Amino acid sequence: LIFIASLLLGTTITISSHHWVMAWTGLEINTLAILPLISKSHHPRAVEAATKYFLTQAAASALVLFSSMTNAWQTGQWDITQLTHPTSCLILTSALAIKLGLVPFHFWFPEVLQGSPLTTGLLLSTVMKLPPIALLYMTSPSLNPTLLTTLAILSTALGGWMGLNQTQIRKILAFSSISHLGWMTIIIAYSPKLTLLNFYLYAMMTTTVFLTLNTTKTLKLSTLMTAWAKTPPLNAMLLLTLLSLAGLPPLTGFLPKWLIIQELTKQDMTPAATLISLLSLLSLFFYLRLAYCTTITLPPHTTNHMKQWRTGKPANITIAILTTMSVMLLPLSPMIPTLI
């Protein structure tokens, strides 16, 4: 409870701060609060994940502090929105890329997610991404759009490519997170509100997937194939949530992609929009693979095949609401431009 309270506190401090040192403090509180949650199981893999996480986040925090100090040195301003010095902008972009796990600083994220339990993995891929995204949102007018677009297209490409041959579900979700972050980064310089919308919908769909996997206690593709016998309705809905994460049209996940492509075309960035759409086909492939393993494949029926017991424990109301929202929010899209 203390650690989760500290997590929320750190996130709130970062989001609501105007001063760079306060934002940095919030990021540090966040990092220190999640470390015990990663290494809770005392498995060597978990301890290794916690160490990797600590080292990368410490480096990123140092860079955030360094960029804000350089900026204060040049301009005499500690205000987050007054980041005007080009070197500071460059350092800050790389610091936030390390924090978020954007390519080329993405190597820590799949490893850390693989080493931590599902609930902590959920926190790592949703809550822990919020403070860096908030900082990006506040500094977006002064950042270099070309650099952000390059990072975004690379993230979408590598996030899709490296997830193709994975069998561990947590690693697949890590790469899916990297490619989604690519979509968020490409639009931040042009329409920051769209980035936030994309982040909220991504967080909702990822939460649904993680909670569903936590209910069926599934970690690998091979166990996913036999998990349908535990809670068939939940698994059928997991199929739709995964397709929604992939961004297929009648589902919620199509909404942010549609709006982002529309905005990019308005900004005369049609080649970038085309490229990022084609690269999202890569991630669609591994979502389809997950979806296929979830509901469409039956394991081979040999004589010694073990059926999973139905525990009789139905999915709780949270998963039900989240799943429904992850699948059915697309009709709300006419409302979004009024909100943005």
Short mmCIF file of C-alpha atoms in Angstrom, two decimals:
data_model
loop_
_atom_site.label_atom_id
_atom_site.label_comp_id
_atom_site.label_asym_id
_atom_site.label_seq_id
_atom_site.Cartn_x
_atom_site.Cartn_y
_atom_site.Cartn_z
CA LEU A 1 0.00 0.00 0.00
CA ILE A 2 2.81 2.42 0.91
CA PHE A 3 4.56 1.77 -2.40
CA ILE A 4 1.41 2.23 -4.47
CA ALA A 5 0.60 5.44 -2.56
CA SER A 6 4.15 6.67 -3.27
CA LEU A 7 3.69 5.78 -6.95
CA LEU A 8 0.54 7.86 -7.17
CA LEU A 9 2.19 10.65 -5.18
CA GLY A 10 5.25 10.72 -7.47
CA THR A 11 3.06 10.74 -10.59
CA THR A 12 0.88 13.55 -9.19
CA ILE A 13 3.91 15.65 -8.20
CA THR A 14 5.41 15.36 -11.69
CA ILE A 15 2.17 16.10 -13.52
CA SER A 16 1.27 19.12 -11.39
CA SER A 17 4.71 20.70 -11.10
CA HIS A 18 5.90 23.88 -12.83
CA HIS A 19 9.46 23.73 -11.52
CA TRP A 20 11.98 21.30 -13.02
CA VAL A 21 13.33 20.14 -9.63
CA MET A 22 9.81 19.21 -8.46
CA ALA A 23 9.23 17.23 -11.66
CA TRP A 24 12.55 15.44 -11.11
CA THR A 25 11.59 14.67 -7.48
CA GLY A 26 8.33 13.12 -8.65
CA LEU A 27 10.16 10.93 -11.18
CA GLU A 28 12.60 9.77 -8.47
CA ILE A 29 9.80 8.92 -5.99
CA ASN A 30 8.14 6.92 -8.77
CA THR A 31 11.29 4.95 -9.61
CA LEU A 32 12.03 4.12 -5.98
CA ALA A 33 8.45 3.08 -5.27
CA ILE A 34 8.21 0.61 -8.17
CA LEU A 35 11.56 -1.12 -7.46
CA PRO A 36 10.29 -3.24 -4.51
CA LEU A 37 7.21 -4.17 -6.55
CA ILE A 38 9.42 -5.50 -9.38
CA SER A 39 11.76 -7.49 -7.13
CA LYS A 40 8.97 -8.74 -4.82
CA SER A 41 9.33 -12.41 -5.78
CA HIS A 42 13.11 -12.50 -4.98
CA HIS A 43 13.61 -14.58 -8.10
CA PRO A 44 17.01 -13.85 -9.72
CA ARG A 45 15.17 -12.75 -12.86
CA ALA A 46 13.11 -10.24 -10.86
CA VAL A 47 16.18 -8.85 -9.07
CA GLU A 48 17.94 -8.51 -12.41
CA ALA A 49 14.90 -6.67 -13.82
CA ALA A 50 14.84 -4.31 -10.83
CA THR A 51 18.58 -3.57 -11.22
CA LYS A 52 18.20 -2.86 -14.96
CA TYR A 53 15.21 -0.65 -14.28
CA PHE A 54 17.03 1.29 -11.56
CA LEU A 55 20.14 1.92 -13.68
CA THR A 56 18.26 3.15 -16.77
CA GLN A 57 15.86 5.33 -14.80
CA ALA A 58 18.69 6.81 -12.72
CA ALA A 59 20.55 7.71 -15.94
CA ALA A 60 17.38 9.27 -17.40
CA SER A 61 16.70 11.27 -14.21
CA ALA A 62 20.27 12.56 -14.22
CA LEU A 63 19.79 13.67 -17.83
CA VAL A 64 16.49 15.43 -16.98
CA LEU A 65 18.25 17.31 -14.17
CA PHE A 66 21.20 18.12 -16.45
CA SER A 67 18.98 19.47 -19.25
CA SER A 68 16.97 21.66 -16.84
CA MET A 69 20.19 22.98 -15.25
CA THR A 70 21.65 23.82 -18.68
CA ASN A 71 18.43 25.61 -19.54
CA ALA A 72 18.41 27.54 -16.24
CA TRP A 73 22.04 28.45 -16.83
CA GLN A 74 21.31 29.89 -20.28
CA THR A 75 17.91 31.48 -19.69
CA GLY A 76 17.60 31.94 -15.91
CA GLN A 77 14.28 30.04 -16.02
CA TRP A 78 13.33 26.95 -14.00
CA ASP A 79 9.82 26.85 -15.43
CA ILE A 80 9.02 23.63 -17.32
CA THR A 81 7.21 25.36 -20.18
CA GLN A 82 10.10 27.83 -20.72
CA LEU A 83 12.53 25.23 -22.08
CA THR A 84 14.09 27.23 -24.92
CA HIS A 85 17.76 26.31 -25.15
CA PRO A 86 18.31 23.84 -28.07
CA THR A 87 20.92 21.70 -26.25
CA SER A 88 18.58 21.34 -23.24
CA CYS A 89 15.75 20.32 -25.59
CA LEU A 90 17.94 17.66 -27.17
CA ILE A 91 19.10 16.24 -23.81
CA LEU A 92 15.55 16.30 -22.46
CA THR A 93 14.22 14.45 -25.52
CA SER A 94 16.77 11.66 -25.03
CA ALA A 95 16.09 11.55 -21.25
CA LEU A 96 12.34 11.15 -21.78
CA ALA A 97 12.99 8.59 -24.54
CA ILE A 98 14.99 6.54 -22.01
CA LYS A 99 12.21 6.94 -19.42
CA LEU A 100 9.53 5.82 -21.87
CA GLY A 101 11.56 3.12 -23.62
CA LEU A 102 11.51 4.65 -27.10
CA VAL A 103 13.92 3.25 -29.70
CA PRO A 104 17.01 3.49 -29.53
CA PHE A 105 16.73 3.38 -25.71
CA HIS A 106 14.20 0.55 -25.60
CA PHE A 107 16.42 -2.38 -24.57
CA TRP A 108 15.61 -2.24 -20.87
CA PHE A 109 11.83 -2.37 -21.20
CA PRO A 110 11.11 -5.92 -22.49
CA GLU A 111 13.66 -7.37 -20.04
CA VAL A 112 12.18 -5.54 -17.05
CA LEU A 113 8.62 -6.46 -18.02
CA GLN A 114 9.62 -10.10 -18.46
CA GLY A 115 11.18 -10.16 -14.98
CA SER A 116 8.27 -8.60 -13.11
CA PRO A 117 4.87 -10.11 -12.19
CA LEU A 118 1.80 -9.26 -14.30
CA THR A 119 0.35 -6.65 -11.93
CA THR A 120 3.68 -4.80 -11.71
CA GLY A 121 4.01 -5.15 -15.48
CA LEU A 122 0.66 -3.40 -15.76
CA LEU A 123 1.91 -0.51 -13.58
CA LEU A 124 5.14 -0.31 -15.61
CA SER A 125 3.37 -0.08 -18.95
CA THR A 126 0.64 2.38 -17.91
CA VAL A 127 1.15 4.46 -14.74
CA MET A 128 4.94 4.74 -15.07
CA LYS A 129 4.58 6.14 -18.60
CA LEU A 130 2.32 8.98 -17.48
CA PRO A 131 4.91 11.37 -15.88
CA PRO A 132 7.32 11.34 -18.89
CA ILE A 133 4.37 11.80 -21.28
CA ALA A 134 3.16 14.72 -19.14
CA LEU A 135 6.64 16.30 -19.34
CA LEU A 136 6.66 15.77 -23.13
CA TYR A 137 3.22 17.39 -23.28
CA MET A 138 4.39 20.46 -21.35
CA THR A 139 7.61 20.93 -23.33
CA SER A 140 6.24 19.88 -26.75
CA PRO A 141 6.27 23.37 -28.39
CA SER A 142 10.04 23.68 -27.94
CA LEU A 143 11.13 20.16 -28.92
CA ASN A 144 12.57 19.28 -32.32
CA PRO A 145 9.77 17.77 -34.50
CA THR A 146 12.19 16.03 -36.91
CA LEU A 147 13.93 14.21 -34.06
CA LEU A 148 10.60 13.19 -32.52
CA THR A 149 9.29 11.90 -35.86
CA THR A 150 12.48 9.87 -36.41
CA LEU A 151 12.26 8.35 -32.91
CA ALA A 152 8.57 7.59 -33.44
CA ILE A 153 8.98 5.82 -36.78
CA LEU A 154 11.95 3.80 -35.46
CA SER A 155 9.93 2.82 -32.36
CA THR A 156 6.96 1.65 -34.40
CA ALA A 157 9.26 -0.30 -36.74
CA LEU A 158 11.34 -2.02 -34.05
CA GLY A 159 8.38 -2.51 -31.70
CA GLY A 160 6.64 -4.44 -34.47
CA TRP A 161 9.72 -6.27 -35.74
CA MET A 162 11.10 -7.52 -32.46
CA GLY A 163 7.73 -8.71 -31.19
CA LEU A 164 7.31 -11.10 -34.10
CA ASN A 165 9.27 -14.09 -32.83
CA GLN A 166 8.52 -13.80 -29.09
CA THR A 167 6.73 -16.54 -27.19
CA GLN A 168 6.58 -14.79 -23.81
CA ILE A 169 3.39 -12.74 -23.56
CA ARG A 170 4.92 -10.05 -21.33
CA LYS A 171 7.67 -9.41 -23.89
CA ILE A 172 5.10 -9.20 -26.69
CA LEU A 173 3.17 -6.64 -24.65
CA ALA A 174 6.41 -4.71 -24.03
CA PHE A 175 7.07 -4.46 -27.76
CA SER A 176 3.44 -3.52 -28.35
CA SER A 177 3.92 -0.73 -25.82
CA ILE A 178 7.04 0.50 -27.68
CA SER A 179 5.18 0.69 -30.99
CA HIS A 180 2.22 2.51 -29.36
CA LEU A 181 4.64 5.02 -27.86
CA GLY A 182 5.88 5.61 -31.41
CA TRP A 183 2.36 6.66 -32.41
CA MET A 184 2.16 8.99 -29.41
CA THR A 185 5.54 10.60 -30.10
CA ILE A 186 4.95 11.33 -33.78
CA ILE A 187 1.99 13.60 -33.05
CA ILE A 188 3.18 15.32 -29.83
CA ALA A 189 4.72 18.32 -31.65
CA TYR A 190 1.58 18.96 -33.73
CA SER A 191 -1.35 18.04 -31.51
CA PRO A 192 -0.36 17.19 -27.91
CA LYS A 193 -3.98 16.49 -26.91
CA LEU A 194 -4.10 13.62 -29.40
CA THR A 195 -1.05 12.13 -27.68
CA LEU A 196 -2.90 12.21 -24.36
CA LEU A 197 -6.03 10.69 -25.91
CA ASN A 198 -3.92 7.93 -27.45
CA PHE A 199 -2.20 7.33 -24.11
CA TYR A 200 -5.49 7.06 -22.19
CA LEU A 201 -6.98 4.59 -24.67
CA TYR A 202 -3.73 2.60 -24.82
CA ALA A 203 -3.58 2.45 -21.00
CA MET A 204 -7.19 1.26 -20.84
CA MET A 205 -6.70 -1.52 -23.39
CA THR A 206 -3.37 -2.66 -21.88
CA THR A 207 -4.94 -2.73 -18.41
CA THR A 208 -7.71 -4.96 -19.79
CA VAL A 209 -5.20 -7.37 -21.35
CA PHE A 210 -3.01 -7.56 -18.24
CA LEU A 211 -5.97 -8.09 -15.87
CA THR A 212 -7.39 -10.80 -18.13
CA LEU A 213 -4.04 -12.60 -18.29
CA ASN A 214 -3.75 -12.23 -14.52
CA THR A 215 -7.18 -13.83 -14.07
CA THR A 216 -6.28 -16.82 -16.25
CA LYS A 217 -2.67 -16.88 -14.90
CA THR A 218 -1.15 -16.96 -18.39
CA LEU A 219 2.47 -16.03 -19.15
CA LYS A 220 3.43 -17.92 -22.32
CA LEU A 221 1.78 -18.60 -25.67
CA SER A 222 1.71 -22.32 -24.91
CA THR A 223 -0.30 -21.79 -21.70
CA LEU A 224 -2.55 -19.32 -23.52
CA MET A 225 -3.67 -22.15 -25.82
CA THR A 226 -5.13 -24.17 -22.96
CA ALA A 227 -6.48 -21.20 -20.99
CA TRP A 228 -9.75 -21.04 -22.96
CA ALA A 229 -11.16 -23.83 -20.82
CA LYS A 230 -10.91 -21.72 -17.64
CA THR A 231 -13.15 -18.80 -18.60
CA PRO A 232 -14.35 -19.09 -22.21
CA PRO A 233 -16.30 -15.76 -22.32
CA LEU A 234 -13.33 -13.81 -20.97
CA ASN A 235 -11.03 -15.37 -23.54
CA ALA A 236 -13.42 -14.53 -26.36
CA MET A 237 -13.37 -10.92 -25.20
CA LEU A 238 -9.57 -11.00 -24.93
CA LEU A 239 -9.56 -11.74 -28.68
CA LEU A 240 -11.48 -8.51 -29.32
CA THR A 241 -9.32 -6.47 -26.92
CA LEU A 242 -6.14 -7.65 -28.68
CA LEU A 243 -7.58 -6.71 -32.05
CA SER A 244 -8.55 -3.35 -30.56
CA LEU A 245 -4.94 -2.85 -29.40
CA ALA A 246 -3.88 -3.62 -32.95
CA GLY A 247 -6.14 -0.79 -34.12
CA LEU A 248 -8.68 -2.60 -36.28
CA PRO A 249 -11.60 -0.41 -37.42
CA PRO A 250 -14.83 -1.18 -35.58
CA LEU A 251 -12.98 -1.26 -32.21
CA THR A 252 -11.75 1.46 -29.86
CA GLY A 253 -8.06 1.17 -30.83
CA PHE A 254 -8.79 2.46 -34.32
CA LEU A 255 -9.87 5.86 -32.99
CA PRO A 256 -6.46 7.33 -31.98
CA LYS A 257 -4.76 5.94 -35.11
CA TRP A 258 -7.41 7.44 -37.33
CA LEU A 259 -7.16 10.87 -35.68
CA ILE A 260 -3.34 10.81 -35.73
CA ILE A 261 -3.19 9.91 -39.44
CA GLN A 262 -5.73 12.67 -40.16
CA GLU A 263 -3.68 15.24 -38.21
CA LEU A 264 -0.40 14.17 -39.87
CA THR A 265 -2.00 14.55 -43.31
CA LYS A 266 -3.16 18.06 -42.34
CA GLN A 267 0.44 18.90 -41.39
CA ASP A 268 1.68 17.81 -44.86
CA MET A 269 3.36 14.75 -43.42
CA THR A 270 1.66 12.21 -45.66
CA PRO A 271 4.86 10.11 -46.19
CA ALA A 272 5.34 9.79 -42.41
CA ALA A 273 1.66 8.86 -41.95
CA THR A 274 1.91 6.22 -44.71
CA LEU A 275 5.10 4.79 -43.24
CA ILE A 276 3.83 4.57 -39.66
CA SER A 277 0.56 2.97 -40.87
CA LEU A 278 2.47 0.33 -42.82
CA LEU A 279 4.74 -0.34 -39.84
CA SER A 280 1.73 -0.91 -37.59
CA LEU A 281 0.98 -3.95 -39.78
CA LEU A 282 3.99 -5.62 -38.15
CA SER A 283 2.48 -5.28 -34.70
CA LEU A 284 -0.90 -6.36 -36.12
CA PHE A 285 0.78 -9.65 -37.04
CA PHE A 286 1.80 -10.53 -33.49
CA TYR A 287 -1.54 -9.37 -32.05
CA LEU A 288 -3.19 -11.72 -34.52
CA ARG A 289 -0.85 -14.46 -33.35
CA LEU A 290 -1.88 -13.83 -29.73
CA ALA A 291 -5.55 -13.69 -30.74
CA TYR A 292 -5.18 -16.91 -32.71
CA CYS A 293 -3.64 -18.68 -29.72
CA THR A 294 -6.33 -17.26 -27.43
CA THR A 295 -9.46 -18.51 -29.13
CA ILE A 296 -8.97 -20.15 -32.48
CA THR A 297 -6.47 -22.95 -31.80
CA LEU A 298 -7.42 -26.09 -29.98
CA PRO A 299 -4.51 -27.94 -28.42
CA PRO A 300 -3.88 -31.40 -29.91
CA HIS A 301 -6.08 -33.97 -28.22
CA THR A 302 -3.73 -36.71 -27.17
CA THR A 303 -4.68 -39.29 -24.55
CA ASN A 304 -2.67 -37.60 -21.83
CA HIS A 305 -3.92 -34.08 -22.62
CA MET A 306 -4.76 -32.18 -19.46
CA LYS A 307 -7.80 -29.92 -19.46
CA GLN A 308 -7.57 -26.86 -17.23
CA TRP A 309 -10.05 -26.82 -14.37
CA ARG A 310 -12.76 -24.22 -14.48
CA THR A 311 -12.31 -22.44 -11.18
CA GLY A 312 -15.85 -21.09 -11.20
CA LYS A 313 -14.41 -17.67 -10.32
CA PRO A 314 -15.98 -15.28 -12.83
CA ALA A 315 -14.15 -12.22 -14.08
CA ASN A 316 -14.71 -9.26 -11.82
CA ILE A 317 -16.71 -6.16 -12.72
CA THR A 318 -13.57 -4.06 -13.42
CA ILE A 319 -12.45 -6.37 -16.22
CA ALA A 320 -16.00 -6.43 -17.61
CA ILE A 321 -16.25 -2.62 -17.76
CA LEU A 322 -12.71 -2.20 -19.13
CA THR A 323 -13.23 -4.85 -21.81
CA THR A 324 -16.48 -3.27 -22.93
CA MET A 325 -14.80 0.14 -23.16
CA SER A 326 -11.78 -1.31 -24.98
CA VAL A 327 -14.02 -2.72 -27.66
CA MET A 328 -16.93 -0.32 -28.04
CA LEU A 329 -15.74 3.29 -27.75
CA LEU A 330 -15.37 3.99 -31.48
CA PRO A 331 -18.94 5.41 -31.87
CA LEU A 332 -17.89 8.19 -29.48
CA SER A 333 -15.43 9.52 -32.07
CA PRO A 334 -17.62 12.49 -33.19
CA MET A 335 -17.37 13.79 -29.63
CA ILE A 336 -13.56 13.73 -29.54
CA PRO A 337 -12.86 16.82 -31.72
CA THR A 338 -15.16 18.82 -29.40
CA LEU A 339 -13.14 17.64 -26.41
CA ILE A 340 -9.75 18.31 -28.03
#
